[in-house]
Tab-separated table of C-alpha atoms in Angstrom:
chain	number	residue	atom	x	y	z
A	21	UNK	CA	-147.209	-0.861	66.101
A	22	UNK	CA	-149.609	-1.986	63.900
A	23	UNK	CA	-150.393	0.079	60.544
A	24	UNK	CA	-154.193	1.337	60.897
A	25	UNK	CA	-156.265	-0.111	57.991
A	26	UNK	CA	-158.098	3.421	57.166
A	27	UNK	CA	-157.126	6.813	59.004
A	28	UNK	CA	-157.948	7.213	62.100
A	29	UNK	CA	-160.993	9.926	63.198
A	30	UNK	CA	-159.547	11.450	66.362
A	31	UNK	CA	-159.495	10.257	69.742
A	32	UNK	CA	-161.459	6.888	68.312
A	33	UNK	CA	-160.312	3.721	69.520
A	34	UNK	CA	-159.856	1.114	66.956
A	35	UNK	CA	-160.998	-1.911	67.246
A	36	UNK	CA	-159.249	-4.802	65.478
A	37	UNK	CA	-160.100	-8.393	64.547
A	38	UNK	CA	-157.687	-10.946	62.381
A	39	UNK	CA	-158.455	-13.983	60.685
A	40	UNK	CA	-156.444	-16.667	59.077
A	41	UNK	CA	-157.961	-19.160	57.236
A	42	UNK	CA	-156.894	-21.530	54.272
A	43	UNK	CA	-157.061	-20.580	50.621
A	44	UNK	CA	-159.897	-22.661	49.532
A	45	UNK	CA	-163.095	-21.823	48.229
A	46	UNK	CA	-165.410	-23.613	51.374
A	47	UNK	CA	-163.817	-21.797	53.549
A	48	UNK	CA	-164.864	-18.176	52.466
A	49	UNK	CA	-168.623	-18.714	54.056
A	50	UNK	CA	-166.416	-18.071	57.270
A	51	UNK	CA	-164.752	-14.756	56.393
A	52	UNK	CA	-167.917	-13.744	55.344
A	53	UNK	CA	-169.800	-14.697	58.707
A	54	UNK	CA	-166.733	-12.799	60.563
A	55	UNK	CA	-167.139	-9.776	58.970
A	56	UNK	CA	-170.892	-9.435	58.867
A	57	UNK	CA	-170.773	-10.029	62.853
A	58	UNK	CA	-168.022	-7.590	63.014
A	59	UNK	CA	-169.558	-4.627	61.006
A	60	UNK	CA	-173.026	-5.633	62.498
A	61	UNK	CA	-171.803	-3.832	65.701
A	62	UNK	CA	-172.186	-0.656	63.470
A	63	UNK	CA	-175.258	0.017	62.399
A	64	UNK	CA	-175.535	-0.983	58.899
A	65	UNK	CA	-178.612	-1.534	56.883
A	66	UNK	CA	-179.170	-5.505	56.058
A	67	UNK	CA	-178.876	-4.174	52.379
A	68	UNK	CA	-175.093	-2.854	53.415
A	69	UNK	CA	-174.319	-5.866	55.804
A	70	UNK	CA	-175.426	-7.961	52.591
A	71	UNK	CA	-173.426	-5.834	50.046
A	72	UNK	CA	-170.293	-5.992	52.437
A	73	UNK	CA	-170.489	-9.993	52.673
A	74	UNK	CA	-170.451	-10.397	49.190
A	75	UNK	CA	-167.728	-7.943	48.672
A	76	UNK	CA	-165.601	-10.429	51.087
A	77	UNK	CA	-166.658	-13.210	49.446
A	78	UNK	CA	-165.576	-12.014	46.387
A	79	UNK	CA	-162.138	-10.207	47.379
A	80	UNK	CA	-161.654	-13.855	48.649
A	81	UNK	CA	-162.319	-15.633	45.610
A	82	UNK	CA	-160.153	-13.043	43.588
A	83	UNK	CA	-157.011	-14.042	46.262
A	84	UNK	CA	-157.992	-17.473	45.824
A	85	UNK	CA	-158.063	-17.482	42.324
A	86	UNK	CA	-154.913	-15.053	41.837
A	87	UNK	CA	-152.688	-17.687	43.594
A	88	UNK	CA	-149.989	-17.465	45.986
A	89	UNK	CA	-148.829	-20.282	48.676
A	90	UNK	CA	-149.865	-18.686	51.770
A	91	UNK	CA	-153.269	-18.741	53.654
A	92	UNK	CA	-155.749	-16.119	53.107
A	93	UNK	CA	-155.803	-13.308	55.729
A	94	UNK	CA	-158.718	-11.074	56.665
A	95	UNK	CA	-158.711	-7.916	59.744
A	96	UNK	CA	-161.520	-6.125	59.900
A	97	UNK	CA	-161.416	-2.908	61.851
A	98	UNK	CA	-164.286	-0.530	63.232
A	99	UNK	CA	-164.722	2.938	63.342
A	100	UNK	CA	-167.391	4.932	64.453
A	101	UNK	CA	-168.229	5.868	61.050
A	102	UNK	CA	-167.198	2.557	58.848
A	103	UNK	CA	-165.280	-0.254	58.166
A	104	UNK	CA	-162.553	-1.254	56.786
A	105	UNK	CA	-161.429	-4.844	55.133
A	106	UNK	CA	-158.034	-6.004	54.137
A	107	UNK	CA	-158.235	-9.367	52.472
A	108	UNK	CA	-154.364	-10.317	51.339
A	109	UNK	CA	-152.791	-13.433	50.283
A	110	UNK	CA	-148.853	-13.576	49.803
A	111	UNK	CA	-147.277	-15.381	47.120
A	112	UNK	CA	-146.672	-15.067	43.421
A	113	UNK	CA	-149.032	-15.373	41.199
A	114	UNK	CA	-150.268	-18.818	40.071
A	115	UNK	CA	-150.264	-17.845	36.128
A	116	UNK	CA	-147.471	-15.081	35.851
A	117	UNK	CA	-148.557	-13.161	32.783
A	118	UNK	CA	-151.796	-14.043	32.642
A	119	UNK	CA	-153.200	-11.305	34.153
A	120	UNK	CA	-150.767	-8.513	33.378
A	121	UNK	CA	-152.724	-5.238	33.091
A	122	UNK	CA	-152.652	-3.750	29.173
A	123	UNK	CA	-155.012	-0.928	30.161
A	124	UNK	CA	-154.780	-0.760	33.937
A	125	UNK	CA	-157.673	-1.937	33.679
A	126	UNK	CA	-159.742	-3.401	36.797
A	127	UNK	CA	-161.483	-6.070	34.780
A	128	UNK	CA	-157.968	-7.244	33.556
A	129	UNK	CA	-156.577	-6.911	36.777
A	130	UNK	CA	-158.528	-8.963	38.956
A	131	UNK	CA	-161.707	-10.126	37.388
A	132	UNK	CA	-164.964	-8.583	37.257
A	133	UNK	CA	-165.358	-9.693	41.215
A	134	UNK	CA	-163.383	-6.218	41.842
A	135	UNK	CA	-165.822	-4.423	39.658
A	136	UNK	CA	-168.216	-5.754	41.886
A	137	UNK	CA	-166.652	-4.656	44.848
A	138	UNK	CA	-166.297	-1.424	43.607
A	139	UNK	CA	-169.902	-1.125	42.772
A	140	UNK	CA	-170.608	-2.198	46.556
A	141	UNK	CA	-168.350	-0.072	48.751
A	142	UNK	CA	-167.525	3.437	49.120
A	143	UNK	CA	-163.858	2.903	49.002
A	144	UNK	CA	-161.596	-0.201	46.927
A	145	UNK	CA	-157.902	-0.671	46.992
A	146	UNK	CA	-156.849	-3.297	45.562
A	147	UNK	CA	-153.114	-4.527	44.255
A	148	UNK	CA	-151.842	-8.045	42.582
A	149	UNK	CA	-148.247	-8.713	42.351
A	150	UNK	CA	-145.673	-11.347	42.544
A	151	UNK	CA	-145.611	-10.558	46.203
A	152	UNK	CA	-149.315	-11.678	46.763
A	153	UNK	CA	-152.747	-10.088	46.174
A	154	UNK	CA	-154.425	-7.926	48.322
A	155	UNK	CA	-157.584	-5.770	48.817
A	156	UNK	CA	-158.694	-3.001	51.252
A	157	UNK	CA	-162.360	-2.291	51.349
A	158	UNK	CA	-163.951	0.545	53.281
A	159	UNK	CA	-168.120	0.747	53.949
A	160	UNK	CA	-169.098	3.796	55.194
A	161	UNK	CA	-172.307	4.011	57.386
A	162	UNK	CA	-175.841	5.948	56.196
A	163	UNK	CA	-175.093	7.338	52.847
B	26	UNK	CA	-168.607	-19.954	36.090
B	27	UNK	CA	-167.434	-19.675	32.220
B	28	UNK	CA	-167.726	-16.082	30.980
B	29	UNK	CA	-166.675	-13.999	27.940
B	30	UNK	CA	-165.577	-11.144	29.579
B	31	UNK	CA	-163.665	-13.612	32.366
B	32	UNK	CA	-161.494	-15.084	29.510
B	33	UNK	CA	-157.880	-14.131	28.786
B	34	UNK	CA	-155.800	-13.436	25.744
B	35	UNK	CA	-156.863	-13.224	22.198
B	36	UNK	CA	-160.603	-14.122	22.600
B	37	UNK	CA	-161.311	-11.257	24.855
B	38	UNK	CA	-159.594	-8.890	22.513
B	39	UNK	CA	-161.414	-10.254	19.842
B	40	UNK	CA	-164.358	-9.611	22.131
B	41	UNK	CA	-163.302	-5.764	22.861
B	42	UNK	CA	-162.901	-4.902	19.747
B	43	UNK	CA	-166.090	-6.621	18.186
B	44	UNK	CA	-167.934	-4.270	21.217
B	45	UNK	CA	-166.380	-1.404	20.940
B	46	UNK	CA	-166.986	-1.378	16.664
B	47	UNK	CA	-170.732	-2.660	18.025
B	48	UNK	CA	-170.944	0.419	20.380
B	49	UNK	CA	-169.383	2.549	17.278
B	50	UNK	CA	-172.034	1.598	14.877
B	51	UNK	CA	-175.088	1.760	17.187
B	52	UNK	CA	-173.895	5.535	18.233
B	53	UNK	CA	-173.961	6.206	14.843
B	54	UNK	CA	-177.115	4.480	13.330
B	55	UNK	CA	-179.237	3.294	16.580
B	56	UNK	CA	-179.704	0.431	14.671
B	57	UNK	CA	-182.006	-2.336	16.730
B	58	UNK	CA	-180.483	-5.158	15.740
B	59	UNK	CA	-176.970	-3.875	16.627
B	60	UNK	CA	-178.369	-3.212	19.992
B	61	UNK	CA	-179.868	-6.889	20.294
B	62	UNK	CA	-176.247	-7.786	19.291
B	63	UNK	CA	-174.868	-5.701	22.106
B	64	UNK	CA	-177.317	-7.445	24.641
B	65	UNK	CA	-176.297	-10.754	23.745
B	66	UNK	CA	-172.797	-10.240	23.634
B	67	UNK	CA	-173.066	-9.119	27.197
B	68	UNK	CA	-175.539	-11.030	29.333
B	69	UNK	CA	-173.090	-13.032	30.894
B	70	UNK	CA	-172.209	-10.018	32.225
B	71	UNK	CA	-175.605	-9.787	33.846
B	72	UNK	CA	-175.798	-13.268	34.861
B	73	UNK	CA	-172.607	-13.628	36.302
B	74	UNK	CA	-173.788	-10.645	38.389
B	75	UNK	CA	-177.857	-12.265	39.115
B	76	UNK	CA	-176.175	-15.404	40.433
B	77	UNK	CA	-174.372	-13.449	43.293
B	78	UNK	CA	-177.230	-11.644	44.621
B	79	UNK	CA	-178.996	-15.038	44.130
B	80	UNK	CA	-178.627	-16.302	47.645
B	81	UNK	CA	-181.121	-13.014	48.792
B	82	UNK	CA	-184.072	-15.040	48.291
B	83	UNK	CA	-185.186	-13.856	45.056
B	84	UNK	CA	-185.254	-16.360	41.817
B	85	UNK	CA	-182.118	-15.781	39.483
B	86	UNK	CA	-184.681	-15.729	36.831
B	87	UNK	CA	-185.815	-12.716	37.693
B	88	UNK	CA	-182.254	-10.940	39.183
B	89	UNK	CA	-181.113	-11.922	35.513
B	90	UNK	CA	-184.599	-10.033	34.014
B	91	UNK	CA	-184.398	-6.556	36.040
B	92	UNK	CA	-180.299	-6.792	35.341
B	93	UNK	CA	-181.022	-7.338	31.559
B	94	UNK	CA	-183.041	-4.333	31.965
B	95	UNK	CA	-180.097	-2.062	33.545
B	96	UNK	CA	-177.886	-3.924	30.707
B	97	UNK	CA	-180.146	-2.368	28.101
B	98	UNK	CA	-180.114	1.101	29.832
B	99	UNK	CA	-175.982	1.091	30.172
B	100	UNK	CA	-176.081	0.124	26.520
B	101	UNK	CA	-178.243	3.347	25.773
B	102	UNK	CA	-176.608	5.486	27.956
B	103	UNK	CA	-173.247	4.252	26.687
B	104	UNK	CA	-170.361	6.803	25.493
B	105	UNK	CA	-167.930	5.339	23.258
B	106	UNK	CA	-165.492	8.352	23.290
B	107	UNK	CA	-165.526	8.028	26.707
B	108	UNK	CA	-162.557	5.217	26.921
B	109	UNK	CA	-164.228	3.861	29.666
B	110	UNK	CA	-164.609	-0.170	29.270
B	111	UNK	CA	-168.436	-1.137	28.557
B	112	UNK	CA	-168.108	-3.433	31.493
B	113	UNK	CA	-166.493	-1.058	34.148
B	114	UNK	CA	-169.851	1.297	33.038
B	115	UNK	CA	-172.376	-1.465	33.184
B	116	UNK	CA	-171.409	-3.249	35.828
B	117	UNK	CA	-172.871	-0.310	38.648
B	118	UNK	CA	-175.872	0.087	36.263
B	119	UNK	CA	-177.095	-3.614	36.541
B	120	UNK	CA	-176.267	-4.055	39.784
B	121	UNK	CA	-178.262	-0.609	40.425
B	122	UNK	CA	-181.568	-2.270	38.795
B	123	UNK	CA	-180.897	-5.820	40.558
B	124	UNK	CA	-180.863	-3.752	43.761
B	125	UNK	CA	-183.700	-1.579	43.310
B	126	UNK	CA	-185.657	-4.635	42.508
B	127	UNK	CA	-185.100	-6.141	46.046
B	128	UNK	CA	-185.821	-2.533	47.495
B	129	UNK	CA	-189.109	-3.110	45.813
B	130	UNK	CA	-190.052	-5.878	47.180
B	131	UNK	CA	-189.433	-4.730	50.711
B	132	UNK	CA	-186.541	-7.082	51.068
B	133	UNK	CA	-184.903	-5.421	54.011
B	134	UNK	CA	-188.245	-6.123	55.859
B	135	UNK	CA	-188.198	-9.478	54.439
B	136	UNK	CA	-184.693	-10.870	55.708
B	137	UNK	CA	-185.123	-10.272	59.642
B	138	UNK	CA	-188.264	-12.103	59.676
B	139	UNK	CA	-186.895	-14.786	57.159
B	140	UNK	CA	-183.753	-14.716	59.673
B	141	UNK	CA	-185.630	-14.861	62.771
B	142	UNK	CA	-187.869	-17.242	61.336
B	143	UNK	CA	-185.551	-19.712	60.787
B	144	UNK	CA	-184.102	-18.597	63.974
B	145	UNK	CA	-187.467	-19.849	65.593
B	146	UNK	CA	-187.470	-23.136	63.045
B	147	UNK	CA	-184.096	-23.642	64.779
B	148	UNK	CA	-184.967	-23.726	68.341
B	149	UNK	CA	-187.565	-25.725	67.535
B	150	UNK	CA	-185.643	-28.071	65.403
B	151	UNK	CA	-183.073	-28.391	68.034
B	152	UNK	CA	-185.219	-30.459	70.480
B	153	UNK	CA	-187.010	-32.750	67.687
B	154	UNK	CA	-183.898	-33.587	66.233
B	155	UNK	CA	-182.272	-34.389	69.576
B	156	UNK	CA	-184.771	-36.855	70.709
B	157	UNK	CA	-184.666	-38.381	66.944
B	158	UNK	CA	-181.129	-38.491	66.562
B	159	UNK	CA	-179.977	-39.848	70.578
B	160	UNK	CA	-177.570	-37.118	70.403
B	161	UNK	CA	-177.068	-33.813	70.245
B	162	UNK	CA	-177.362	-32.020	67.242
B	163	UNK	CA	-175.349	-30.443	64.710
B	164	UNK	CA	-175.143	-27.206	62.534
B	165	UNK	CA	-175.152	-29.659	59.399
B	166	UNK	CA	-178.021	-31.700	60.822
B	167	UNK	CA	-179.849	-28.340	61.185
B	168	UNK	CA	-178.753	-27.243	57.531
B	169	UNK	CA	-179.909	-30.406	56.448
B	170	UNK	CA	-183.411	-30.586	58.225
B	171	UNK	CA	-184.328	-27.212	57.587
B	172	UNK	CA	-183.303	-27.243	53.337
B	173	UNK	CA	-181.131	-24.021	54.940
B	174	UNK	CA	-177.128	-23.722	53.861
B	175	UNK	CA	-174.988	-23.857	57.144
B	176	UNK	CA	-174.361	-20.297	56.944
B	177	UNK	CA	-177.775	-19.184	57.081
B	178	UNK	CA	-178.207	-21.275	59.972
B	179	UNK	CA	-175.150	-19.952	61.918
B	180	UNK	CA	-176.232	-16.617	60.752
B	181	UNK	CA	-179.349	-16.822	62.415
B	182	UNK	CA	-178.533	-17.770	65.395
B	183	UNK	CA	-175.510	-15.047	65.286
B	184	UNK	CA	-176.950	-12.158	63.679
B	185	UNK	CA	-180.929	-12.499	63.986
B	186	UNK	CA	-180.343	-10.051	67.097
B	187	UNK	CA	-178.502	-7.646	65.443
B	188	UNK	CA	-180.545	-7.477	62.361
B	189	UNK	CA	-183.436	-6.738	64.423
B	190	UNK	CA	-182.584	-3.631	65.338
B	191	UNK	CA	-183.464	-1.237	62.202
B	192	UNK	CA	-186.777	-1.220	63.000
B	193	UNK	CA	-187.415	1.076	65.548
B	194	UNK	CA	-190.669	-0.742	67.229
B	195	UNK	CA	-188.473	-4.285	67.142
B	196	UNK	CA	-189.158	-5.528	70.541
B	197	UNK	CA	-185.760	-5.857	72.528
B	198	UNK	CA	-186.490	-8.974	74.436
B	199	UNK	CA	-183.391	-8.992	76.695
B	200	UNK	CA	-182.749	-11.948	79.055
B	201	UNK	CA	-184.639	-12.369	81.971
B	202	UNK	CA	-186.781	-9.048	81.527
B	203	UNK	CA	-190.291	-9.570	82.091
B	204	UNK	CA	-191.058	-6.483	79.869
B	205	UNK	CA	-190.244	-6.509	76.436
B	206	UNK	CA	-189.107	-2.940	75.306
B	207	UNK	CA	-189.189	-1.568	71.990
B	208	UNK	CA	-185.663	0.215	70.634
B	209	UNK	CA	-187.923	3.310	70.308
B	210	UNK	CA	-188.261	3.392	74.089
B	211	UNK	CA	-184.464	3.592	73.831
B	212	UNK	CA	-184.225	6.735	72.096
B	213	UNK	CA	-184.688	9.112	74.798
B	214	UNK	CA	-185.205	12.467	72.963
B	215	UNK	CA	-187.988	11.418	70.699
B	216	UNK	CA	-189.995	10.399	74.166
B	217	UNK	CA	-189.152	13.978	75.042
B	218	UNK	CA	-190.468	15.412	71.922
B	219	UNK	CA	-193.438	13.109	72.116
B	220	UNK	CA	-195.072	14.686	75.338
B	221	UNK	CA	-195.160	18.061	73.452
B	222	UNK	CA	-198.087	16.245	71.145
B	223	UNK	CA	-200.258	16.495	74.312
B	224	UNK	CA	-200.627	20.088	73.840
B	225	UNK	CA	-202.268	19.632	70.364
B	226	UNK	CA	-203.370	23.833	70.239
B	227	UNK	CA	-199.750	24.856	70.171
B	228	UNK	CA	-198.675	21.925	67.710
B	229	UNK	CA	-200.728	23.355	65.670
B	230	UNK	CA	-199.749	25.870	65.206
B	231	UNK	CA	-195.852	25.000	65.432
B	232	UNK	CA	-196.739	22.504	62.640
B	233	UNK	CA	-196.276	25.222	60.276
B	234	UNK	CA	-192.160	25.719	60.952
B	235	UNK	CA	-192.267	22.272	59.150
B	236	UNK	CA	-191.898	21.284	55.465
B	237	UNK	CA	-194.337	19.218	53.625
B	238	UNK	CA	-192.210	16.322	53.959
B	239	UNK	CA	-191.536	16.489	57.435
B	240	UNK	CA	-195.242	17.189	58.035
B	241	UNK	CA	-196.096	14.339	56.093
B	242	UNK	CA	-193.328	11.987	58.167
B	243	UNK	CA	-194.850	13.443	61.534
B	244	UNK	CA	-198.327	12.697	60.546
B	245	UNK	CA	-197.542	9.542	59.493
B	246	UNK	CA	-195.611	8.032	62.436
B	247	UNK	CA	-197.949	9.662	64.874
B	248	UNK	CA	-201.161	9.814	63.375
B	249	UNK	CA	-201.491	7.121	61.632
B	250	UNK	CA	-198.912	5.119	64.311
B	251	UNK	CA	-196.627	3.447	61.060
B	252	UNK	CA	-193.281	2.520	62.032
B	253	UNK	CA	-189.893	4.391	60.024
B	254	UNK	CA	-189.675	1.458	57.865
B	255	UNK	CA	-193.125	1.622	56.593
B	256	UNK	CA	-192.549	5.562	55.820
B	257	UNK	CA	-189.505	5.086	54.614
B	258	UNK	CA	-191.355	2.669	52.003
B	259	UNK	CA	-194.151	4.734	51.317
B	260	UNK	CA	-191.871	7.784	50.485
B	261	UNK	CA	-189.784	5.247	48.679
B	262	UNK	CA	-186.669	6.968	50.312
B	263	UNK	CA	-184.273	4.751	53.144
B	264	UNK	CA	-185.437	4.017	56.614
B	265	UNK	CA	-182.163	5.963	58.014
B	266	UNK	CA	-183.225	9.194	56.207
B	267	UNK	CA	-186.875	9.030	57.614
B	268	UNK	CA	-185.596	8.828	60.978
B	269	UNK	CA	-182.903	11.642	60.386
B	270	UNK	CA	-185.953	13.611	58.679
B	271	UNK	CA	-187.834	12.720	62.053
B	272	UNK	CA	-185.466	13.857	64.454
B	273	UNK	CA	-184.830	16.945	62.656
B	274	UNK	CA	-188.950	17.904	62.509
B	275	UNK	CA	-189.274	17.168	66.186
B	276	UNK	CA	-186.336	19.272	67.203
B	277	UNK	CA	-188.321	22.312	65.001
B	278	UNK	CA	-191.115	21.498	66.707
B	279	UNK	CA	-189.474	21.276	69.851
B	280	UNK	CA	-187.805	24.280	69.319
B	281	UNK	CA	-190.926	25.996	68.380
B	282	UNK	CA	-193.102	25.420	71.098
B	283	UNK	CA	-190.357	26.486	73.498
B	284	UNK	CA	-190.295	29.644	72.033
B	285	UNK	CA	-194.027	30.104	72.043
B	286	UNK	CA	-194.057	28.998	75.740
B	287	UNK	CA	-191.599	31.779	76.613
């Protein structure tokens, strides 16, 4: 059994979409296609479907850039009420030390991209380690 | 992509501890120039921001002008004592004013047509470049003859459909259906409600069970016939709360005149 991405709201079925694709910067435009046409079966605002594909775009880029030797993975799952992202890529770090937190600080962490993110969704999770980066977003619908 | 926050090691504590005497000195003495200094320090900050809302069909130029502007009001608004980074504070602030600006310019009216317009420029496209090329035609010939990125093209033939559908009187042209439907046709209890405006005496007086904003809604959208996105900018306020606001005056109404009938 899969681990659900966000909690579940009751007797809602989940529905689940996975993407692999390699760790390179051209190949981002297609996580952010996926997930637009994914969480455009809720109905988000263009301004959220906008905000949510560069959120995706940019927890890609801060996988990408964080290092690791595996592909980047994506699964998007919808709720009846939002949406939730997990971007990961495994693998150590490419510059061990460079990014060590001194404050716990996001912007040390993971660039300003997950300062971004956090400006754009409702929820962020996000964790680098020498087991691989990864990055949970949730967008709520109607605010 | 080079930025002074972005940089590791020495240089960006150098650069912390520069701000945070900068911040330190302008609490104290609201000194102008220190401000200016603060500004400068940080507007890669803003433009590393502009360029990533740049692709929203507005000119960085001016994303990195209204995001200067929320730069200058985090500044302002800025608490030292706080131990909050300047850049973890800012970064919602300029984004805020970069956003607002596109609200302000109608921009979520402005994508579905630029979508479906190139959606139409496609189609169109499609056959020219056929009979040009002897071949059938690609997503990157598309890009290319239509000065559109691949995505956008993809996008518009993927998503044109489903961007359509926040406005309300968006015409649902479905496959094969002679008549084209509007999504308001769709939403079955606001028909309902509507028949109840036939009996104008009791509306009325049922009018009054509303509040001056949902009077002003109701009048609008079936007065003066404006769609929920045009409300929704003329109240300055989001298309989704209009039509809550909407649904919630009809059912008073609705409510209302039921009462009054029995």
């Amino acid at each position: 059994m899969r681990q659900p991405l966000s909690p579940q709201s009751g007797a809602n079925k989940s529905r689940r979409v996975e993407l692999h694709i390699p760790a390179e910067p051209e190949w981002v435009g297609v996580a952010r296609l996926t997930a637009a046409g994914i969480a455009s079966r809720l109905d988000f605002s263009i301004e959220d479907l906008e905000d949510l594909k560069l959120a995706v775009a940019e927890a890609c880029n801060c996988c990408i850039q964080n290092g690791g030797d595996g592909d980047l993975s994506m699964a998007c799952e919808l709720q009846s009420d939002h949406i939730a992202i997990a971007v990961e890529r495994r693998g150590a770090l490419a510059k061990p030390g460079a990014r060590q937190p001194a404050s716990g600080d996001d912007a040390e962490l993971g660039g300003l991209g997950v300062f971004l993110i956090r400006a754009l969704m409702d929820d962020v999770v996000y964790s680098s380690d020498q087991t691989g980066t990864r990055l949970t977003l949730i967008k709520r619908l109607g605010k | 992509m080079s930025s002074r926050v972005r940089t590791d090691g020495a240089e960006e504590r150098f650069d912390r501890d520069q701000t945070r005497e900068w911040f330190a000195q302008y609490a104290a003495s609201r000194d102008p120039e220190i401000r200016e200094e603060l500004v400068v320090a940080h507007l890669n900050l803003v433009r590393y921001l502009a360029v990533r809302f740049a692709n929203r069909g507005e000119s960085i130029d001016d994303l990195i002008q209204v995001g200067t502007v929320g730069l200058i009001k985090a500044i302002d608004r800025f608490d030292n004592e706080r131990g909050v980074e300047f850049t973890t504070y800012a970064t919602p602030t300029i984004i805020g004013e970069i956003k607002r600006h596109f609200r302000d310019k109608g921009w979520s009216v402005k994508v579905p047509r630029r979508l479906q317009e190139l959606n139409l420029a496609v189609n169109r496209a499609v056959e020219t470049l056929a009979l040009e090329l002897g071949r059938s035609v690609t997503v990157s010939d598309l890009a290319a003859r239509l000065e559109a990125s691949v995505e956008d093209i993809i996008e518009s033939q993927e998503l044109g459909q489903a961007y359509n559908v926040l406005s309300l009187d968006t015409e649902l042209a479905a496959e094969g259906e002679a008549r084209s439907a509007t999504l308001l046709d769709y939403v079955g209890s606001h028909d309902e409600a509507l028949e109840l405006f036939e009996n104008k005496a009791n509306l009325e007086a049922a009018i009054h069970v509303l509040d001056p904003r949902e009077r002003v809604i109701v009048y609008l959208r079936f007065y003066e016939s404006l769609s929920q996105t045009e409300i929704a900018k003329r109240l300055d306020v989001s298309q989704m709360h209009v039509s809550r606001l909407q649904a919630r005056a009809l059912a008073k109404l609705k409510q209302s005149l039921k009462v009054d009938e029995g």
